[in-house]
Tab-separated table of C-alpha atoms and ligand atoms in Angstrom:
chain	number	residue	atom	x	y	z
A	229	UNK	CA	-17.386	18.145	-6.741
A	230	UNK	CA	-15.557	14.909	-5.277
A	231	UNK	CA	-16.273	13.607	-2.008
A	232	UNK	CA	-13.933	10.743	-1.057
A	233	UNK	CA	-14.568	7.634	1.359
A	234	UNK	CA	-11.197	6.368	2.812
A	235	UNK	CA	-11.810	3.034	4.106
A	236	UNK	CA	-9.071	1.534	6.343
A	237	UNK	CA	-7.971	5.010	6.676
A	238	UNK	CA	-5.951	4.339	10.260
A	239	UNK	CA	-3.642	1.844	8.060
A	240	UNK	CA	-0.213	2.348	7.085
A	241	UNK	CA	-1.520	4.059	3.533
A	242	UNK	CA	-4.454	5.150	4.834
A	243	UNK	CA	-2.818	7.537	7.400
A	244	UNK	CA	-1.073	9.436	4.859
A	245	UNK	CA	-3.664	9.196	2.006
A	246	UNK	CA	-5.912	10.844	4.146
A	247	UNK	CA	-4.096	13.436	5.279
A	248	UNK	CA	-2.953	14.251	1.092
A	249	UNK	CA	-6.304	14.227	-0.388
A	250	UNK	CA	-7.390	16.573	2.614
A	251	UNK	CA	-4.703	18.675	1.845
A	252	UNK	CA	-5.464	18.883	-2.228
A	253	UNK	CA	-9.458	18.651	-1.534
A	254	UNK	CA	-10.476	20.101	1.879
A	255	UNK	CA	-11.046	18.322	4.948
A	256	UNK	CA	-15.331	18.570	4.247
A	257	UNK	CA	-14.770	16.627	1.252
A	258	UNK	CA	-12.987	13.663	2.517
A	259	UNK	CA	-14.650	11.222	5.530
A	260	UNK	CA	-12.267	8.942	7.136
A	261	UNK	CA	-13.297	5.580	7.900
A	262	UNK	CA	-11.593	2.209	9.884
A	263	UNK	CA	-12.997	-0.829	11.746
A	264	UNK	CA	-11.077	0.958	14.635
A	265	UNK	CA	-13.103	2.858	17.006
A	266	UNK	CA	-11.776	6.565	15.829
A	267	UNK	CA	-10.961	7.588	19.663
A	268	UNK	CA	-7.944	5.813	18.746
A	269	UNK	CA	-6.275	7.504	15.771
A	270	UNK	CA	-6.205	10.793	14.871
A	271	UNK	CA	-7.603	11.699	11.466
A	272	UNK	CA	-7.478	15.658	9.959
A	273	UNK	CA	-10.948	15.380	8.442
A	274	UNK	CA	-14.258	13.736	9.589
A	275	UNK	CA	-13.606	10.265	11.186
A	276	UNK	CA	-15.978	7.509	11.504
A	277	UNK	CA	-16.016	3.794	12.464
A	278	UNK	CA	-16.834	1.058	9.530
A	279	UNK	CA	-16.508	-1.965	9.177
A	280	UNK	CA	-16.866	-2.977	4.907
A	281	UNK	CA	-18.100	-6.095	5.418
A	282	UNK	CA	-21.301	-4.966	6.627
A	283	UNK	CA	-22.520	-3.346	3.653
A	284	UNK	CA	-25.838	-1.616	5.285
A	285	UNK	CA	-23.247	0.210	7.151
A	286	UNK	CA	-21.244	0.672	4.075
A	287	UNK	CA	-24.289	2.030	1.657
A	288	UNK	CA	-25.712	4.066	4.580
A	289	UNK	CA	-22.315	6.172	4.992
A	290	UNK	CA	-21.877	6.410	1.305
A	291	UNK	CA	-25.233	7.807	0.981
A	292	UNK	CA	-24.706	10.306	4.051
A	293	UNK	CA	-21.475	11.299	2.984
A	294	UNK	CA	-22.857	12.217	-0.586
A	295	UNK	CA	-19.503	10.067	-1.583
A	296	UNK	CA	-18.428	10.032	-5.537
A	297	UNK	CA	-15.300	8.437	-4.891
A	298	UNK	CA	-14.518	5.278	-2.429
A	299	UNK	CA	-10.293	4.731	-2.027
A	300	UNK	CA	-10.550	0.997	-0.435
A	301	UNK	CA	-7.691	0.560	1.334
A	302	UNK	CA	-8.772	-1.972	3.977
A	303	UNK	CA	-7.180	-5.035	3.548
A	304	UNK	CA	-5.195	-8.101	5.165
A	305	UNK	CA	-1.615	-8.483	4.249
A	306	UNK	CA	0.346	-10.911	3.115
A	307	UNK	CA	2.483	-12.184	6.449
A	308	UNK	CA	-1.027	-11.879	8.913
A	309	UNK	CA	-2.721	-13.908	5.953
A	310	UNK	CA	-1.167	-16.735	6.219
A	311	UNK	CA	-1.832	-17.012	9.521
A	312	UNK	CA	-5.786	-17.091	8.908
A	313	UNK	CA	-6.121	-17.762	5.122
A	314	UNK	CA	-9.591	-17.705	4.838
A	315	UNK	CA	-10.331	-15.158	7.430
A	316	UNK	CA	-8.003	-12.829	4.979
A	317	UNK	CA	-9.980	-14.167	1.510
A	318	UNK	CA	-13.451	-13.168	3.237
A	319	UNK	CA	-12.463	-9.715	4.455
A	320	UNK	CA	-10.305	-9.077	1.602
A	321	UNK	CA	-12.775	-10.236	-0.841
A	322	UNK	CA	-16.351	-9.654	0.725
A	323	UNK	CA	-15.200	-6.213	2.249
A	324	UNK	CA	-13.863	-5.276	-2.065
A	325	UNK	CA	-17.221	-6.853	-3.378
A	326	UNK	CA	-18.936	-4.899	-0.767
A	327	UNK	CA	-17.492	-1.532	-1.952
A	328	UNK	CA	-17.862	-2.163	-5.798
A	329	UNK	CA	-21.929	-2.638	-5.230
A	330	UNK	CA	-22.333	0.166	-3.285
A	331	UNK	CA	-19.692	2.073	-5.806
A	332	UNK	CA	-22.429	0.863	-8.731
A	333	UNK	CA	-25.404	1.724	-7.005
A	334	UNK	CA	-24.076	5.443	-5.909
A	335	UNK	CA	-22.042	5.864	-9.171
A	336	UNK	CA	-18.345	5.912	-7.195
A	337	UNK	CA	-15.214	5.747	-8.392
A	338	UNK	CA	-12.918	3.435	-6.735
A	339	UNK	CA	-9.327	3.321	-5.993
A	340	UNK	CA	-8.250	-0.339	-5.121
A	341	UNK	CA	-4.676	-1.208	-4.789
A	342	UNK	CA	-3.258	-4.216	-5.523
A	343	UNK	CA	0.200	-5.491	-4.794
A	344	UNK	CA	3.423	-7.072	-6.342
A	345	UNK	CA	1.648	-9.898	-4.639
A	346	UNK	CA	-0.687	-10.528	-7.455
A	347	UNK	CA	2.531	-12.407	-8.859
A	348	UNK	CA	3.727	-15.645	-8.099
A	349	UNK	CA	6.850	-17.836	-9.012
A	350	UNK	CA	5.872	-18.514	-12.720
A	351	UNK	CA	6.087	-14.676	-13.625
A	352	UNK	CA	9.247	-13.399	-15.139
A	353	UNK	CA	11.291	-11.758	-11.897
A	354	UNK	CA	13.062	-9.160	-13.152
A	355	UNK	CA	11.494	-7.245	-14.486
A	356	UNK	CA	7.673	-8.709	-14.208
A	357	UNK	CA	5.854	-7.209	-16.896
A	358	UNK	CA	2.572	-5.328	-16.842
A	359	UNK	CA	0.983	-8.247	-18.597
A	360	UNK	CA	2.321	-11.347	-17.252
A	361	UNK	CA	0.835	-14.637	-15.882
A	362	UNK	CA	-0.402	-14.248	-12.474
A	363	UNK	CA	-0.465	-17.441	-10.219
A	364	UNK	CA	0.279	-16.281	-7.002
A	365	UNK	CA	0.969	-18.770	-3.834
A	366	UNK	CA	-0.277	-16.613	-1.287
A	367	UNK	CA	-4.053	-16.211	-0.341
A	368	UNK	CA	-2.868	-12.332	0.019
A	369	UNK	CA	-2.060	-12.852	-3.445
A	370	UNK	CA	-5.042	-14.608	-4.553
A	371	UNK	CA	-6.848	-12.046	-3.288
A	372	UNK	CA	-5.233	-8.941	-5.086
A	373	UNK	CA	-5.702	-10.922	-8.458
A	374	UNK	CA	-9.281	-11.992	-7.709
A	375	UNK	CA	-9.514	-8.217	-7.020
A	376	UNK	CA	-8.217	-6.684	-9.807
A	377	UNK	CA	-10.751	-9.004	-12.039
A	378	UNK	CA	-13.604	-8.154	-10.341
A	379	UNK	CA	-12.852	-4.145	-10.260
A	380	UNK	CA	-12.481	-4.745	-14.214
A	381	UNK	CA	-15.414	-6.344	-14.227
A	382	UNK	CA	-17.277	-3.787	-12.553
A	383	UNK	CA	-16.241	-1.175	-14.687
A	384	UNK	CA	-16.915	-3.467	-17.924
A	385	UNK	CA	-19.997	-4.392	-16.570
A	386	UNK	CA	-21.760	-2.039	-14.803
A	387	UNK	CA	-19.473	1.185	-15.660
A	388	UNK	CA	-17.713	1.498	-12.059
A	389	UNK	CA	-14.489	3.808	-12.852
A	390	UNK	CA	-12.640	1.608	-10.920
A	391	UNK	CA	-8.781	1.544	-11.414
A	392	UNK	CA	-5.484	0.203	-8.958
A	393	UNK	CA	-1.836	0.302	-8.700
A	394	UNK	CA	0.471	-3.010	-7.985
A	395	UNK	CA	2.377	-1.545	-5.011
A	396	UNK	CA	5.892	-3.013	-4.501
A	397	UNK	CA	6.876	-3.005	-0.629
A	398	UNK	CA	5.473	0.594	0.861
A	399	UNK	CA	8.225	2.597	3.477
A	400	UNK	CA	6.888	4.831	5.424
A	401	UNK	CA	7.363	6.854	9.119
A	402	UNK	CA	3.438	8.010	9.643
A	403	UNK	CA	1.987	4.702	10.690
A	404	UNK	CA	3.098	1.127	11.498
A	405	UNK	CA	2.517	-1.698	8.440
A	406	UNK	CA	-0.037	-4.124	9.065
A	407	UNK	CA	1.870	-7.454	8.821
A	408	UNK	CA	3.423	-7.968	4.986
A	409	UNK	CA	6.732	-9.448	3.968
A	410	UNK	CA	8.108	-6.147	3.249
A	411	UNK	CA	8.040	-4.770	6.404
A	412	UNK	CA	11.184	-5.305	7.439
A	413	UNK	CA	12.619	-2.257	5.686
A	414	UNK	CA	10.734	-0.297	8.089
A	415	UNK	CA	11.134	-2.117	11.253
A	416	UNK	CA	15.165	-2.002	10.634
A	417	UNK	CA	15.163	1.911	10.718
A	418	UNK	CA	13.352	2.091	14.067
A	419	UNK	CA	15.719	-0.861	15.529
A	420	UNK	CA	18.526	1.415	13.659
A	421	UNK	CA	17.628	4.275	16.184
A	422	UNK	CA	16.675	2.727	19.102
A	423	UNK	CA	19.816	-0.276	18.883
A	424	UNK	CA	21.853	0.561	16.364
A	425	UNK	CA	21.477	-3.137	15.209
A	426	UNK	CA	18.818	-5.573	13.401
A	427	UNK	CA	17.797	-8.708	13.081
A	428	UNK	CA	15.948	-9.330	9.694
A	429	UNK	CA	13.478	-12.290	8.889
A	430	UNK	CA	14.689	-12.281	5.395
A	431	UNK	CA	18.338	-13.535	3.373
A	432	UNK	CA	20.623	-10.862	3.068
A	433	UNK	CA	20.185	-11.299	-0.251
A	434	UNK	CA	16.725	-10.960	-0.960
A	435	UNK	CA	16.445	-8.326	-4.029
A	436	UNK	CA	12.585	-6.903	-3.391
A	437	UNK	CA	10.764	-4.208	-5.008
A	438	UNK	CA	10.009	-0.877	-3.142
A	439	UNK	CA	8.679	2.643	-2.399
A	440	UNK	CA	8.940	5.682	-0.285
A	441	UNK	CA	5.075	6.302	0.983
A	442	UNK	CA	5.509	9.919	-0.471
A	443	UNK	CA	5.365	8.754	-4.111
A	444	UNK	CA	2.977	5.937	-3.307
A	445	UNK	CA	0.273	8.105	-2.357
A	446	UNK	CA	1.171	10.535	-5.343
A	447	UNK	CA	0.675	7.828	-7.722
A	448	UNK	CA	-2.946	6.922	-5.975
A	449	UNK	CA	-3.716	10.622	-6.909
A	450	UNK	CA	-2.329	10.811	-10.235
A	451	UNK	CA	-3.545	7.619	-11.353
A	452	UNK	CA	-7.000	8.417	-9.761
A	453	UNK	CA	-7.150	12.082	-12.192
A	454	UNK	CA	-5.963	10.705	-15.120
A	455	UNK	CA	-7.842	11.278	-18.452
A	456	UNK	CA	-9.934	7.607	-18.452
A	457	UNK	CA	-9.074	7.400	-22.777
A	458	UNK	CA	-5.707	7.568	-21.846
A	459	UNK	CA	-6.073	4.254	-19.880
A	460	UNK	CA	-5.271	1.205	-21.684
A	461	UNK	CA	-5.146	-0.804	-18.226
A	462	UNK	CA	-7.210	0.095	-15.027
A	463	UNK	CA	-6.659	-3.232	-12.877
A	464	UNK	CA	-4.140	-2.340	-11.645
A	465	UNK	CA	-0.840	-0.903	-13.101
A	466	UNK	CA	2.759	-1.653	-12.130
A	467	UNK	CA	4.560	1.492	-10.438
A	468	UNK	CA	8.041	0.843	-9.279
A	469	UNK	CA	10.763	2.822	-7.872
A	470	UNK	CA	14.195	1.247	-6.251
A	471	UNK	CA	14.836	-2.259	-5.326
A	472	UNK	CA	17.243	-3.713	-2.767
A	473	UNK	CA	18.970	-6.424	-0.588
A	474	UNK	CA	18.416	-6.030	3.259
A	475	UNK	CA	22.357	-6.420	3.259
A	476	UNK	CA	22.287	-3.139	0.920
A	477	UNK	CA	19.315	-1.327	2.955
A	478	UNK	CA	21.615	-1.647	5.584
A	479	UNK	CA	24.822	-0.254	4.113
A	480	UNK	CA	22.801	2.681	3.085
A	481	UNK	CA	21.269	3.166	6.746
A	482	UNK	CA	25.000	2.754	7.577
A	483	UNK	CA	25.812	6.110	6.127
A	484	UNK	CA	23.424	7.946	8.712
A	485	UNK	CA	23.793	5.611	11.921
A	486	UNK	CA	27.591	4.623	12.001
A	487	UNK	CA	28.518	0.815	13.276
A	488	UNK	CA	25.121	-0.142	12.653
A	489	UNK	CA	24.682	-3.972	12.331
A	490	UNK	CA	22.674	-6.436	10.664
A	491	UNK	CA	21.884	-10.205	11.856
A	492	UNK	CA	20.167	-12.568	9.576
A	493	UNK	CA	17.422	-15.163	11.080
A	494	UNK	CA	15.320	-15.843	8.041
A	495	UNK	CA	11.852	-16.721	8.770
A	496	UNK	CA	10.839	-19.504	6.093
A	497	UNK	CA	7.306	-18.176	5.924
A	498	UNK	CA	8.121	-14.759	5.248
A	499	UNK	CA	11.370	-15.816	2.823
A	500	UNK	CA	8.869	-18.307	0.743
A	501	UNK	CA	6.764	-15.591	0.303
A	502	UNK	CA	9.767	-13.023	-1.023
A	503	UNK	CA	11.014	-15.441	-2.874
A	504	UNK	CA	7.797	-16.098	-4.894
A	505	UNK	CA	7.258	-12.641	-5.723
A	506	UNK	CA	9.001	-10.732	-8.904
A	507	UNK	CA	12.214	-8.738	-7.944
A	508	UNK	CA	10.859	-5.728	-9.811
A	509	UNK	CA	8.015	-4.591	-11.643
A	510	UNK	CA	8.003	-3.565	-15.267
A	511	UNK	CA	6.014	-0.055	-14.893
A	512	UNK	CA	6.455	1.686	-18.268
A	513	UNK	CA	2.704	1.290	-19.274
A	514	UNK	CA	2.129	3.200	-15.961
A	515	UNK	CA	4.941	5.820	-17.390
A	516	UNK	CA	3.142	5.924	-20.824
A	517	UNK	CA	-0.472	6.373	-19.777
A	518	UNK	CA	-0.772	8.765	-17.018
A	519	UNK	CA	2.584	9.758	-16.734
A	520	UNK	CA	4.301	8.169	-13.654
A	521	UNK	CA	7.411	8.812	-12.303
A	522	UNK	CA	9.391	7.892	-8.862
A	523	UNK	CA	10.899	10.853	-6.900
A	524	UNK	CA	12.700	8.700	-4.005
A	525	UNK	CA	15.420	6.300	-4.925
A	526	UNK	CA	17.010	4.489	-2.633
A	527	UNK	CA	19.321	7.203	-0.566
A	528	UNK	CA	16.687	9.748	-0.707
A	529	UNK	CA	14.256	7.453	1.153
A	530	UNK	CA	16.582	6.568	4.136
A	531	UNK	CA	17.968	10.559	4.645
A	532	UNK	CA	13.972	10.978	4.683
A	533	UNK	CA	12.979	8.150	7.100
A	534	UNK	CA	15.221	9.200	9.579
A	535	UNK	CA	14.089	13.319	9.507
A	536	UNK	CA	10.725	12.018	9.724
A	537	UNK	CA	11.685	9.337	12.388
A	538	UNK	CA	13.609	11.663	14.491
A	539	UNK	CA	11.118	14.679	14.427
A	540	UNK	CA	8.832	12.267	15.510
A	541	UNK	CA	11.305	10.883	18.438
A	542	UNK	CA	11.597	14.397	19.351
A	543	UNK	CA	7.926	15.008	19.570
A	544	UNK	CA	7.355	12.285	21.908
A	545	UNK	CA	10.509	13.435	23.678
A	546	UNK	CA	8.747	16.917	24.064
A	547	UNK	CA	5.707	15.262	25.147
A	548	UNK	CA	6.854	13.002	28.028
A	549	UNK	CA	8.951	15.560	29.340
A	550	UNK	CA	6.249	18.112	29.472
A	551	UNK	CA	3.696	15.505	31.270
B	199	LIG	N1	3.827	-4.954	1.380
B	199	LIG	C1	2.884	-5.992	1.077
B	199	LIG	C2	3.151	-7.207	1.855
B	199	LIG	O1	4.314	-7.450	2.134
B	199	LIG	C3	2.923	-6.305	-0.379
B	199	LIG	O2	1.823	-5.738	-1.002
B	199	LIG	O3	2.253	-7.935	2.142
């Protein structure tokens, strides 16, 4: 019977990969846990404070929890990692090591995911391939490739099922993003709404790879049940489903807020690091093995983001006016 440990469940996946694998599992079978004090976020199952890289905590809550399946999704992003690089290599790195002993010891499966970030500027761009050389300039990046070795090596070595996804840029309502390049394709819908007008820290030409949180944390699931001698690749697999300009974000958020406009005041930082990463991933191995497929192209995401985003403004509407 599976028992899943969320780590960095109050992040932007987190939030919603919670709430699904309650949904599909029952809310006994899946503990919630963050380096945030739980008083502040609201989780539909059990909710507990951890922090991964103390891995007494870590082993003791496993144990408790009777886990058989740890989804790791604490991390540092690629933006905030820049600002602290090795801060972000020893939390991202200690915090994965961490999990994948404790994952050995209690005979876990893990869910890890990595990111389009595990690519640099010497991998084809469009479309990066599944196999491809991976020499990422980002310590973000460094991290998701160390990552995916070591989850490999854990499962060639010691037998950990461990297996991970290369996320393009994640879009979601549910909960903010934690500081990555890509967030800017959900910062422009709430400055769509509140302004009717954006600034972006990217080119208005910046083609990047993305996904609609709804078939992100399908794929986690899929990918997570699927047969293991189906699996040529575990560490991790490209999934992909639209990819866009800002300038063409913006024409389609057009369509639903009328006159909105777009500045452009690239940030170098955040434009180096879009610029070094592959325009879009090559997922068929992910298609062939376990079956992916996208649901939410491009229009489909933005009608969605603003339902979600304006049930949500209503909500709070509700709320205020009833205090
Ligand atoms: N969305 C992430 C970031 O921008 C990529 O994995 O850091």
């Amino acid at each position: 019977m599976k028992r899943i440990l969320v780590t960095g469940a109050a992040g932007q996946i987190g939030t919603e990969l919670t709430q699904s694998l309650v949904g599909r599992y029952g809310p006994g079978r899946v503990l919630a846990t963050d380096i945030r004090d739980p008083a502040l976020w609201a989780s539909r199952c059990a909710a507990e404070q951890l922090d991964c890289l103390d891995i007494d905590a870590l082993r003791n809550t496993v144990t408790r929890f009777g886990a058989t399946a740890i989804h790791h999704l604490s991390a540092i992003l690629s933006a905030t990692a820049e600002a602290d690089p090795v801060r972000a290599y020893r939390i991202n790195m200690n915090g994965l090591v961490n999990v994948l002993e404790v994952a050995a010891e209690a005979g876990c499966r893990v869910f890890v995911p990595s990111s389009i970030a595990a690519f640099g500027p010497g991998t084809p761009r469009d479309p990066a391939p599944q196999s491809a050389l991976q020499r990422p300039t980002t310590m973000y990046g460094v991290t998701k490739v160390a990552g995916e070795l070591l989850c490999d090596y854990f499962h060639s070595r010691f037998g950990v099922d461990a297996r991970g996804l290369r996320f393009p840029g994640l879009i979601s309502y549910a909960a903010p993003p934690g500081g990555g390049t890509t967030d800017y394709a959900i910062e422009i819908f709430h400055a769509a709404l509140r302004e009717g007008r954006y600034t972006c820290f990217l080119r208005a030409d910046t083609r990047m790879d993305m996904m609609y949180m709804p078939d992100a944390i399908r794929a986690v699931i899929e990918v997570m049940e699927a047969p293991p001698e189906g699996l040529t690749h575990r560490n991790a697999f490209n999934v992909t489903a639209m990819q866009f300009t800002p300038d063409e974000l913006a024409a389609a958020i057009r369509s639903h807020v009328p006159g909105f406009r777009i500045d452009y005041d690239p940030d170098p930082l955040r434009q180096s690091i879009a610029d070094s990463w592959p325009s879009r991933l090559d997922d068929s191995e992910a298609r062939e093995q376990w079956g992916w497929r996208h649901e939410y192209d491009l229009p489909d995401m933005v009608t969605d983001m603003f339902r979600g985003l304006n049930e949500q403004l209503a909500r709070e509407g509700a709320l205020a006016a009833g205090r």
